[in-house]
mmCIF file of C-alpha atoms in Angstrom:
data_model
loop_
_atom_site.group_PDB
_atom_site.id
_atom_site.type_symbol
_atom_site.label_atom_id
_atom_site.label_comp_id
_atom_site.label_asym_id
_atom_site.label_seq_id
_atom_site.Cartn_x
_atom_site.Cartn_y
_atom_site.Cartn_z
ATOM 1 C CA UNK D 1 -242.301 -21.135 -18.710
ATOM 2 C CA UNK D 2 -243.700 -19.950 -15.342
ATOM 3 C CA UNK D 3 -242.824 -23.814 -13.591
ATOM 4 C CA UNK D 4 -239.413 -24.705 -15.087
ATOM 5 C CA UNK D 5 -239.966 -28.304 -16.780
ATOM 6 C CA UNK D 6 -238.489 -30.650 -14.635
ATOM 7 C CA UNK D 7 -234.856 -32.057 -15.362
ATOM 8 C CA UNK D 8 -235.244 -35.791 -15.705
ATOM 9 C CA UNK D 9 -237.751 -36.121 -19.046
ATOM 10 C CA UNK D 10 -240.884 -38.328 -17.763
ATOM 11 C CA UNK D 11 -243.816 -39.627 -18.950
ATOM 12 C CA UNK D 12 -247.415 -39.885 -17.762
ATOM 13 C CA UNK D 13 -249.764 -42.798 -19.337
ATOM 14 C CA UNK D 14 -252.858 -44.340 -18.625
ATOM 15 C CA UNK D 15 -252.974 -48.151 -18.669
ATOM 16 C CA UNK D 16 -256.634 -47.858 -20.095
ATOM 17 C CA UNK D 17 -255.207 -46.454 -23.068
ATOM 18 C CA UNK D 18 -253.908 -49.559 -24.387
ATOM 19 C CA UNK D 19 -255.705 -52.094 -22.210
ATOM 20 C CA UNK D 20 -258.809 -50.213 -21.305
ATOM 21 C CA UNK D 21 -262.528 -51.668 -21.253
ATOM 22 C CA UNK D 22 -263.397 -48.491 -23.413
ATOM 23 C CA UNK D 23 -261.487 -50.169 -26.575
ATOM 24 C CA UNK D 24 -263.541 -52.887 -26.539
ATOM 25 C CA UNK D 25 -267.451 -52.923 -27.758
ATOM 26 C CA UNK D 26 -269.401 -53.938 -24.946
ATOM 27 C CA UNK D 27 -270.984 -57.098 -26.916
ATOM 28 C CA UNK D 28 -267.069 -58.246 -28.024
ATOM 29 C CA UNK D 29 -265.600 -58.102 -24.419
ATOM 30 C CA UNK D 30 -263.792 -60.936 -22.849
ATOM 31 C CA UNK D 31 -261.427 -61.072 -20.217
ATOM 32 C CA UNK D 32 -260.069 -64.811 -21.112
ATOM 33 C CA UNK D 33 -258.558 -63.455 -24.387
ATOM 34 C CA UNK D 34 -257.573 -59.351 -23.669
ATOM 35 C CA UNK D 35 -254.455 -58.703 -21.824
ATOM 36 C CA UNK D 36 -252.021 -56.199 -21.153
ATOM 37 C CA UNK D 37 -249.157 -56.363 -23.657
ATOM 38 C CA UNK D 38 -250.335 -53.150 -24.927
ATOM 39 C CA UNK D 39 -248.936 -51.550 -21.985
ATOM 40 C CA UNK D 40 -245.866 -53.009 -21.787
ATOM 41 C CA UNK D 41 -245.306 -51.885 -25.023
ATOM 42 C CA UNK D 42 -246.256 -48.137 -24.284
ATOM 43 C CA UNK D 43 -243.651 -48.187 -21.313
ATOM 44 C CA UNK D 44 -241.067 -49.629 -23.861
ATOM 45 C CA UNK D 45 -241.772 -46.748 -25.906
ATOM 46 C CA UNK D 46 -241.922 -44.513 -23.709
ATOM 47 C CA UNK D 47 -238.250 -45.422 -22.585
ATOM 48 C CA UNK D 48 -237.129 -45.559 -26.176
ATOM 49 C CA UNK D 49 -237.801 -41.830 -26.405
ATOM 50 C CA UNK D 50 -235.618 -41.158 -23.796
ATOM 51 C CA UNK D 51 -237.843 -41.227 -20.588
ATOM 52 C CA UNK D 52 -236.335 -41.702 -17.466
ATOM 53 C CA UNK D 53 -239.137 -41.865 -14.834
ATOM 54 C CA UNK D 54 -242.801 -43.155 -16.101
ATOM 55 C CA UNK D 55 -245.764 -42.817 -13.628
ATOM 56 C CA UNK D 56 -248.532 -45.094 -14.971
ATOM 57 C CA UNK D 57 -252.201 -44.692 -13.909
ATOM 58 C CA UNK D 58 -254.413 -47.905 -13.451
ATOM 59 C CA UNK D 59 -257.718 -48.439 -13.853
ATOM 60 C CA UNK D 60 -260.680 -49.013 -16.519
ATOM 61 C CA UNK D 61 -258.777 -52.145 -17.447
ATOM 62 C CA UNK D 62 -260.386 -54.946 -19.816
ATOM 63 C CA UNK D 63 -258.155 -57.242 -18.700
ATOM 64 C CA UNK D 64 -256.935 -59.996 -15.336
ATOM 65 C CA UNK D 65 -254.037 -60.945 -16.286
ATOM 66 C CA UNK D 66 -251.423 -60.452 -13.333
ATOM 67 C CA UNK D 67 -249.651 -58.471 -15.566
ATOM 68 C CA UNK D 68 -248.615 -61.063 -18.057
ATOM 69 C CA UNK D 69 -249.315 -59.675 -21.245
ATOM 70 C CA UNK D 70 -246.924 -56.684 -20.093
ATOM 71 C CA UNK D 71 -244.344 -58.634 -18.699
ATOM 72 C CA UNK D 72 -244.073 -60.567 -21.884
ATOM 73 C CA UNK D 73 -243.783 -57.268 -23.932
ATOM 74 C CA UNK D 74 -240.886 -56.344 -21.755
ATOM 75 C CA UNK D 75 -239.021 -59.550 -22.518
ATOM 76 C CA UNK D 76 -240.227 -62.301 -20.392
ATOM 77 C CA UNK D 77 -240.991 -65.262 -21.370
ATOM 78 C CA UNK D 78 -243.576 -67.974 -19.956
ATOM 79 C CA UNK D 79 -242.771 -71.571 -20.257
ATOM 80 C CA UNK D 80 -245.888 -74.029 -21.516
ATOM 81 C CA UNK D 81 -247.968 -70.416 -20.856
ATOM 82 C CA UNK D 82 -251.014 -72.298 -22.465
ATOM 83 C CA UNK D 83 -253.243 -71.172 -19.891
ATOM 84 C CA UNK D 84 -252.102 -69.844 -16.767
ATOM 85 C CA UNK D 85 -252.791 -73.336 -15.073
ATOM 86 C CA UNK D 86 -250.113 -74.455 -17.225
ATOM 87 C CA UNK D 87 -247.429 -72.149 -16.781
ATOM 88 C CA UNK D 88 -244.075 -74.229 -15.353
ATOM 89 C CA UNK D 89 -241.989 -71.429 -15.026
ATOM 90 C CA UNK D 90 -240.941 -67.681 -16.007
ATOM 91 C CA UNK D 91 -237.773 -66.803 -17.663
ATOM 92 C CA UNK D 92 -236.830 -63.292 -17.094
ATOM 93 C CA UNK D 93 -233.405 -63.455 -18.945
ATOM 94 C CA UNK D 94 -234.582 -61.466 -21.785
ATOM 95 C CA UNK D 95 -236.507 -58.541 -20.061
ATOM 96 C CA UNK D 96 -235.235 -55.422 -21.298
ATOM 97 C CA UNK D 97 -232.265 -54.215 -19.111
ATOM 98 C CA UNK D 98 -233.601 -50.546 -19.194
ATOM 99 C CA UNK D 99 -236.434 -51.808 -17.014
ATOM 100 C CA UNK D 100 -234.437 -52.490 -14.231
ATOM 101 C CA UNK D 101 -233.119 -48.774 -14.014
ATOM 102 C CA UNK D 102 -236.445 -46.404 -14.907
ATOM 103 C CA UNK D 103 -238.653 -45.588 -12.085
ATOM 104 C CA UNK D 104 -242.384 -46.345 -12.584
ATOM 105 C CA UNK D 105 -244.637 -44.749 -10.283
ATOM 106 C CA UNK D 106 -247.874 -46.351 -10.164
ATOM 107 C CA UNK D 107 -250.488 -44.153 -9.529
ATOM 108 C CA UNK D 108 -253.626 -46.059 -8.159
ATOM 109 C CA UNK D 109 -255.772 -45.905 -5.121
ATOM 110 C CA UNK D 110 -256.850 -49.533 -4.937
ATOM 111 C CA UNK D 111 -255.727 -51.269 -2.626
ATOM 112 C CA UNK D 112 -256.988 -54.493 -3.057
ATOM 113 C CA UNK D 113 -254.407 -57.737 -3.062
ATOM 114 C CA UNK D 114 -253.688 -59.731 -5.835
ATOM 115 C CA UNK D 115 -255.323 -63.060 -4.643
ATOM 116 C CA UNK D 116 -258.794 -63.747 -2.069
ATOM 117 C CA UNK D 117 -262.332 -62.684 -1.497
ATOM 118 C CA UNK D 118 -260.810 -58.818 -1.787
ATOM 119 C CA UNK D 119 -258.131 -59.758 -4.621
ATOM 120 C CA UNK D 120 -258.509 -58.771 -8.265
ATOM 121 C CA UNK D 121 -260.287 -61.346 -9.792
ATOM 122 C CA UNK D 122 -263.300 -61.753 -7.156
ATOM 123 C CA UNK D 123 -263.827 -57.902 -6.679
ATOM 124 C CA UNK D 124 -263.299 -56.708 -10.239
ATOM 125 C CA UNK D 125 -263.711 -60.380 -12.237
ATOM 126 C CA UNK D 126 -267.736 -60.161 -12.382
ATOM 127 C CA UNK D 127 -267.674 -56.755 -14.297
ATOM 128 C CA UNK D 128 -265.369 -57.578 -16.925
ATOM 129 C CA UNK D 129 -267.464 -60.512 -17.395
ATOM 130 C CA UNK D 130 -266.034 -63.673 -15.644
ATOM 131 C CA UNK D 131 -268.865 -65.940 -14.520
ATOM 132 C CA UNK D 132 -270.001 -66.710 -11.129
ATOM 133 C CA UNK D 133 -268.647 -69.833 -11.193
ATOM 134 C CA UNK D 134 -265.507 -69.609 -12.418
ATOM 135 C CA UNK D 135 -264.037 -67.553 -10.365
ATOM 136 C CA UNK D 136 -262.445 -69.972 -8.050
ATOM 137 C CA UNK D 137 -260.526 -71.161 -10.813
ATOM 138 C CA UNK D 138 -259.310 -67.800 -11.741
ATOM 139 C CA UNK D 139 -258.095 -66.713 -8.721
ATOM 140 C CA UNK D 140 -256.480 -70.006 -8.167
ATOM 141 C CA UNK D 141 -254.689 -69.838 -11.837
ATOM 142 C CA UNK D 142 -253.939 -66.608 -10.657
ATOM 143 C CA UNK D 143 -252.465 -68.163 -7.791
ATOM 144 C CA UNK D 144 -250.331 -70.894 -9.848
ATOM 145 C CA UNK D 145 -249.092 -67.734 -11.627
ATOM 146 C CA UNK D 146 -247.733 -65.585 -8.511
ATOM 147 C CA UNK D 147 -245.980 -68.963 -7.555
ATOM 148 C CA UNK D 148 -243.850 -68.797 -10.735
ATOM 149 C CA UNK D 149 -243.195 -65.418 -10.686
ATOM 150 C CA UNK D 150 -242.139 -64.756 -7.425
ATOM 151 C CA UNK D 151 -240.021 -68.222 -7.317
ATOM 152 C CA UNK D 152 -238.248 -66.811 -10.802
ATOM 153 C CA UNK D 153 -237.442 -63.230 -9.191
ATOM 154 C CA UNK D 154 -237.394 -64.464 -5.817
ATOM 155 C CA UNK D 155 -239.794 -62.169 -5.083
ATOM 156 C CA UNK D 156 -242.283 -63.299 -1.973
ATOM 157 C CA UNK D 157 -244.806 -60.056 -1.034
ATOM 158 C CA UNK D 158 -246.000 -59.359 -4.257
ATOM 159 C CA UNK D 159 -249.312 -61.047 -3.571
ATOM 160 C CA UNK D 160 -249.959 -59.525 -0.319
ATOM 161 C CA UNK D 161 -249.107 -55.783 -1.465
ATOM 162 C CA UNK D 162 -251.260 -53.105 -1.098
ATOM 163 C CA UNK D 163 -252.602 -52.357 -4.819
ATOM 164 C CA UNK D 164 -251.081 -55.589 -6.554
ATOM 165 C CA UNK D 165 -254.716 -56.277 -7.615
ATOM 166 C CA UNK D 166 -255.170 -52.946 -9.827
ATOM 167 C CA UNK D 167 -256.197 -53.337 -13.006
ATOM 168 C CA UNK D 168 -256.867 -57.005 -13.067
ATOM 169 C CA UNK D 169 -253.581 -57.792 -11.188
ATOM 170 C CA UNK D 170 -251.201 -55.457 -13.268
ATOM 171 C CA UNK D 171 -249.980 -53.920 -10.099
ATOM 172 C CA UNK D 172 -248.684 -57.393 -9.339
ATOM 173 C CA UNK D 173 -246.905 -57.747 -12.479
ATOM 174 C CA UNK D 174 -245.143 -54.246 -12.269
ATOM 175 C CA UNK D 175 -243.765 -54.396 -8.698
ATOM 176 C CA UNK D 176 -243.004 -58.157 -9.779
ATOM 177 C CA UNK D 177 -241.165 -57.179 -13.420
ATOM 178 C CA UNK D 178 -240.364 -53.375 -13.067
ATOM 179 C CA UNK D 179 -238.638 -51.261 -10.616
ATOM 180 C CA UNK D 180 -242.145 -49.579 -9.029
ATOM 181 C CA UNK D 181 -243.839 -48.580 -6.023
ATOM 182 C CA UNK D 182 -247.809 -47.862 -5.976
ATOM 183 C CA UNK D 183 -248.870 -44.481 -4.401
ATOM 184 C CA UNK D 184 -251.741 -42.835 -4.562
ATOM 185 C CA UNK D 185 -253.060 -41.184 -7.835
ATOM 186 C CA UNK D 186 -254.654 -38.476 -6.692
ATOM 187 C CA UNK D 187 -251.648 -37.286 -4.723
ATOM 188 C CA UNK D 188 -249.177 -37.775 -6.847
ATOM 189 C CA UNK D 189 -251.024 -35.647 -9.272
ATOM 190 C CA UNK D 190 -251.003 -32.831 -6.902
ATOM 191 C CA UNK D 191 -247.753 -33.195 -6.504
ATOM 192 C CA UNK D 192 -246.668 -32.953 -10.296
ATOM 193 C CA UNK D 193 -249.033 -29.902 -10.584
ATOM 194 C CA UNK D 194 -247.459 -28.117 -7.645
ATOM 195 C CA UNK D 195 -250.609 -28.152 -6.285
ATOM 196 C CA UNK D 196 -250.170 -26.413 -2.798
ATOM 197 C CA UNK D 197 -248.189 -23.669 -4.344
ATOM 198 C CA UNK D 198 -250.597 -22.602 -6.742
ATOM 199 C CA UNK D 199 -253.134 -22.981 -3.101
ATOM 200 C CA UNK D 200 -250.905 -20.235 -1.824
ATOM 201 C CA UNK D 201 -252.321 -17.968 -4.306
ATOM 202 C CA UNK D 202 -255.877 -18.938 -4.782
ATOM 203 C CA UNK D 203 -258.976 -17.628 -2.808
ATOM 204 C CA UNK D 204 -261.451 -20.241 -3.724
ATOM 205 C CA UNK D 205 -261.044 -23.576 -5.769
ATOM 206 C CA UNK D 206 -263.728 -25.787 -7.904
ATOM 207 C CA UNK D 207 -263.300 -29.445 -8.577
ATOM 208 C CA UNK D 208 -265.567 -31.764 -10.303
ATOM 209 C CA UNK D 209 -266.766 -35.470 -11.155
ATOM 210 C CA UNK D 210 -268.886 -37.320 -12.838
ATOM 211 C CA UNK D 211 -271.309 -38.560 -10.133
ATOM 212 C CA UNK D 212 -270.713 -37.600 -6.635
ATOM 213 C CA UNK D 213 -271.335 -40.280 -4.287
ATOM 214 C CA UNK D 214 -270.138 -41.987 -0.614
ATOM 215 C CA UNK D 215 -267.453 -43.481 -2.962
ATOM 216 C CA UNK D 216 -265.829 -40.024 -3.724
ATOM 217 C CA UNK D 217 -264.476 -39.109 -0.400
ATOM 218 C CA UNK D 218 -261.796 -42.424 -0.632
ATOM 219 C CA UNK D 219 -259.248 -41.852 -3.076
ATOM 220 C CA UNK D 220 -261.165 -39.916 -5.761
ATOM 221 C CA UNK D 221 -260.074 -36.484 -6.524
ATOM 222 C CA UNK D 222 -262.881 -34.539 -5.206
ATOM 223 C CA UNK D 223 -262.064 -35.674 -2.032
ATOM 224 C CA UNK D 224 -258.172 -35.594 -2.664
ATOM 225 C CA UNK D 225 -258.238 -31.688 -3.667
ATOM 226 C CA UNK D 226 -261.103 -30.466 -1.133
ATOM 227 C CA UNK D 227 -258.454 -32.331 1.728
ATOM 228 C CA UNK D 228 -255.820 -29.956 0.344
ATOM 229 C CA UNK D 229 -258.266 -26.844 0.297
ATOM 230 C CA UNK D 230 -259.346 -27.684 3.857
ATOM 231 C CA UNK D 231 -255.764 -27.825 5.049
ATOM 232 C CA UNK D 232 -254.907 -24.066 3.705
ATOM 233 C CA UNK D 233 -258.336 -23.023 4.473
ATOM 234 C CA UNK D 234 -259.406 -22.284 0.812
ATOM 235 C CA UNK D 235 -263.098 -22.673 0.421
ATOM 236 C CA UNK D 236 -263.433 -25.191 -2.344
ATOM 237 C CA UNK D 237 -266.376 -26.048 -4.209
ATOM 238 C CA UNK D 238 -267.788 -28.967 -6.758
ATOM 239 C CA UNK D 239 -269.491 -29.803 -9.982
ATOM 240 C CA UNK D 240 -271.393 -32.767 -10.477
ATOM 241 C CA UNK D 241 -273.167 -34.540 -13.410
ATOM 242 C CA UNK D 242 -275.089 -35.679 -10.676
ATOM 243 C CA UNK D 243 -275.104 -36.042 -6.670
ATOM 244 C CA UNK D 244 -275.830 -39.014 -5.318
ATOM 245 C CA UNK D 245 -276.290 -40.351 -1.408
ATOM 246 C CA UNK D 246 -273.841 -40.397 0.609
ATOM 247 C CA UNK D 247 -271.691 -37.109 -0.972
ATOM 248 C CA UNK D 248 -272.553 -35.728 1.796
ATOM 249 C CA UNK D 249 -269.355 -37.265 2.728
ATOM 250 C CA UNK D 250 -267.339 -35.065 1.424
ATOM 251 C CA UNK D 251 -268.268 -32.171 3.512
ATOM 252 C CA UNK D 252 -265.805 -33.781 6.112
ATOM 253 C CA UNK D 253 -263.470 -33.704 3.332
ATOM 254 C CA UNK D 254 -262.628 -30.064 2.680
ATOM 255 C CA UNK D 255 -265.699 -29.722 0.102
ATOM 256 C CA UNK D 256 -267.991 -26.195 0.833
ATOM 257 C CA UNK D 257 -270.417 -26.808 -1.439
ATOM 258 C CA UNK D 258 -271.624 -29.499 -4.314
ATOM 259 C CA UNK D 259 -273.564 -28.162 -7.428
ATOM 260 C CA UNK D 260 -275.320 -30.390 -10.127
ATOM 261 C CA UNK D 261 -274.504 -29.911 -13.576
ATOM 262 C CA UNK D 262 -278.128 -31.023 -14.922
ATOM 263 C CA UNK D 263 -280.895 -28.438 -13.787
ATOM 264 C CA UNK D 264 -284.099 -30.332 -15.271
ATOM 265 C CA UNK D 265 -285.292 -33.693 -16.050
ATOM 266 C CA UNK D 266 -283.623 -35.089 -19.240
ATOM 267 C CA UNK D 267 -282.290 -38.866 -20.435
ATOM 268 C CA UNK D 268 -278.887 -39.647 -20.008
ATOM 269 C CA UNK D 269 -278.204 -39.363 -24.350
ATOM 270 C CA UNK D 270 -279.175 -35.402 -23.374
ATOM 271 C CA UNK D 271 -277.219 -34.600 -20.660
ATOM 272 C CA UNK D 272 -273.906 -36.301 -22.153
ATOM 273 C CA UNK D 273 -275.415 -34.256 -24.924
ATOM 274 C CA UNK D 274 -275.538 -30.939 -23.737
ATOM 275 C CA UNK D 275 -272.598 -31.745 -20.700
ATOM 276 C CA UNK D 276 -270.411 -28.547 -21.911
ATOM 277 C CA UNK D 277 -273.852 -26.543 -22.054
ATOM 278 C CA UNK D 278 -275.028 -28.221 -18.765
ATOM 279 C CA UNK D 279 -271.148 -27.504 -17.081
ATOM 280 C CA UNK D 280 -271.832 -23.653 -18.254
ATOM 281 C CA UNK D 281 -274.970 -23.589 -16.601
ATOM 282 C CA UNK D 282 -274.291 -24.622 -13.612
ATOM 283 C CA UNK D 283 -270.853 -22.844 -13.151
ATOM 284 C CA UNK D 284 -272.707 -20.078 -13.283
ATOM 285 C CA UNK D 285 -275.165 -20.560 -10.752
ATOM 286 C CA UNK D 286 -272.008 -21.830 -8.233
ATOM 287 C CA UNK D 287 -270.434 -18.635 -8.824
ATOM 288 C CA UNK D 288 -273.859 -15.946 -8.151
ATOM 289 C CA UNK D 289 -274.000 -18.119 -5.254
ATOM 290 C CA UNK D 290 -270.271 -17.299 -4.182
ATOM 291 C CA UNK D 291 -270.774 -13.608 -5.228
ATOM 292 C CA UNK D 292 -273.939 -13.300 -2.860
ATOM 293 C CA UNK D 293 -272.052 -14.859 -0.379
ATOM 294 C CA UNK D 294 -269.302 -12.482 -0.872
ATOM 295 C CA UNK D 295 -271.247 -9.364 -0.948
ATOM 296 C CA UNK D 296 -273.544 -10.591 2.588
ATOM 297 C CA UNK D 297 -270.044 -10.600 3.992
#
C-alpha cells in the first residue's frame, strides 16, 4: 500500500453506532431507559479481535447515562443501581483486565463538564427528551453517581474534565473506567489520514457539511481542514447542503470559498432526494469557478 498500515492493529468506532439517537424512532425515544452498554460491548469486541489502541468518536448519543451502561459491559458492577439515586457503591473488581492496558482515544470536541448549567444533562438533556423540570434531579443523580465512582477508583477530576459531558456523560465514564484521554476529533482524524503530507502535494482542497453555519468554525471539520489549508497556504474550498448566517466565519478559518449544494427552491424530502445529483451540480459550478479563476491569472 502507498501508507504502510500502521504496526499496532486499532480500531475506529462511533459511539452512535450502538447508542446513537438514529436507532431509535423518534416517537419511541427515551433517555430514562437507553444507555450505553452497547458500547462497552463494541470496545470489548473490538479488543477480543486483537486491537490494541481504540479511538472512539462521541456524539449523536440517545442516551445520559455517565457512562454506566458501558462500564457495566466492561465488568463493573453497581450496588442497589435501581436508579442512579440509589446507587451505594461501584465494584470494579470484575472489569475486564484488558481495559486497563488498551489505549482509547476519545475523539470529541465538546467540552462541556459532566455536572452544572454547562454539564451534560442541562445542555444536551432537553433534546433527548428530559423535561424541563426534571432536570435538577438528573444532574443531581448524576451527581450521586460521580460520587461513587470516583470514591471506588479514587478518581477526583473526572467531573470537572474538559469533555466528561460527551455523549450524555460517557466521556465521564471512559476516563473514569478505561485508560483514555479526550482530544479533539477533527484533529485526530487528520492525523490518522496523514493529512499534512498529502497537503504537501495538493494545489487546492474541498471540504464539505451538511449546513454551514457560525457553529462550523469551532471544532467541526470544515473549520478543522480549512485551518490546515490556511497554514500551508492551499486554497481550500466548501460544499454545503445549505449556508447559513454566520459561515461567514469560516473565512477566518482557512475557507476560500463556500458553495451550496441546492441551486433552486425544493422541500427538504427533494434535496435529501436528489443530494448525490445536487453534490454533482454544484461541484461543478465550484470548479468553472476555480478554472476562471485560474485562467484570469
Amino acid at each position: 500500500p502507498e501508507h504502510p498500515l500502521p504496526k499496532t492493529k486499532i480500531a475506529i468506532m462511533d459511539m452512535a453506532g450502538a447508542s446513537g439517537l438514529t436507532l431509535v424512532p423518534e416517537a419511541e425515544r427515551d433517555v430514562f431507559h437507553s444507555n450505553t452498554f452497547g458500547t462497552g460491548e463494541m470496545i470489548l469486541d473490538a479488543i477480543s479481535q486483537g486491537c490494541r489502541h481504540i479511538y472512539l468518536g462521541l456524539g449523536g448519543s440517545a442516551t445520559s447515562d455517565g457512562g454506566m451502561g458501558m462500564a457495566a459491559a466492561l465488568g463493573a458492577v453497581f450496588r442497589d443501581e435501581n436508579g442512579m439515586h440509589r446507587i451505594a457503591a461501584v465494584d470494579v473488581s470484575r472489569l475486564d483486565p484488558a481495559i486497563s492496558r488498551i489505549p482509547i482515544t476519545v475523539m470529541s470536541d465538546v467540552k462541556n463538564p459532566l455536572l452544572g448549567p454547562e454539564g451534560a444533562v442541562y445542555v444536551y438533556g432537553p433534546q433527548k427528551g428530559i423535561p424541563a423540570e426534571r432536570l435538577a434531579d438528573m444532574d443531581q443523580a448524576m451527581a450521586h453517581y460521580i460520587d461513587c465512582v470516583e470514591s471506588a477508583l479514587q478518581k477526583k477530576s473526572i467531573r470537572h474534565a474538559p469533555g466528561s459531558g460527551a455523549a450524555g456523560g460517557l466521556g465521564a465514564g471512559l476516563l473514569a473506567f478505561t485508560r483514555s484521554e479526550i482530544s479533539s476529533g477533527i484533529e485526530t482524524v487528520l492525523k490518522l489520514l496523514e493529512f499534512d503530507e498529502h497537503l504537501e502535494s495538493a494545489d487546492l482542497v474541498i471540504t464539505g457539511e451538511g449546513r454551514m453555519d457560525f457553529q462550523s468554525a469551532y471544532g467541526k471539520v470544515v473549520a478543522g481542514v480549512a485551518a490546515h489549508c490556511k497554514t500551508h497556504q492551499i486554497p481550500c474550498f466548501a460544499l454545503a447542503g445549505s449556508i447559513e448566517d454566520g459561515a461567514e466565519a469560516l473565512y477566518d478559518f482557512g475557507i476560500s470559498g463556500m458553495m451550496p449544494l441546492v441551486d433552486r427552491i425544493e422541500s427538504l424530502d427533494s434535496a435529501i432526494r436528489d443530494a448525490e445529483k445536487n453534490c454533482f451540480r454544484a461541484a461543478v459550478r465550484l470548479l468553472r469557478i476555480v478554472k476562471a479563476g485560474m485562467e484570469i491569472r
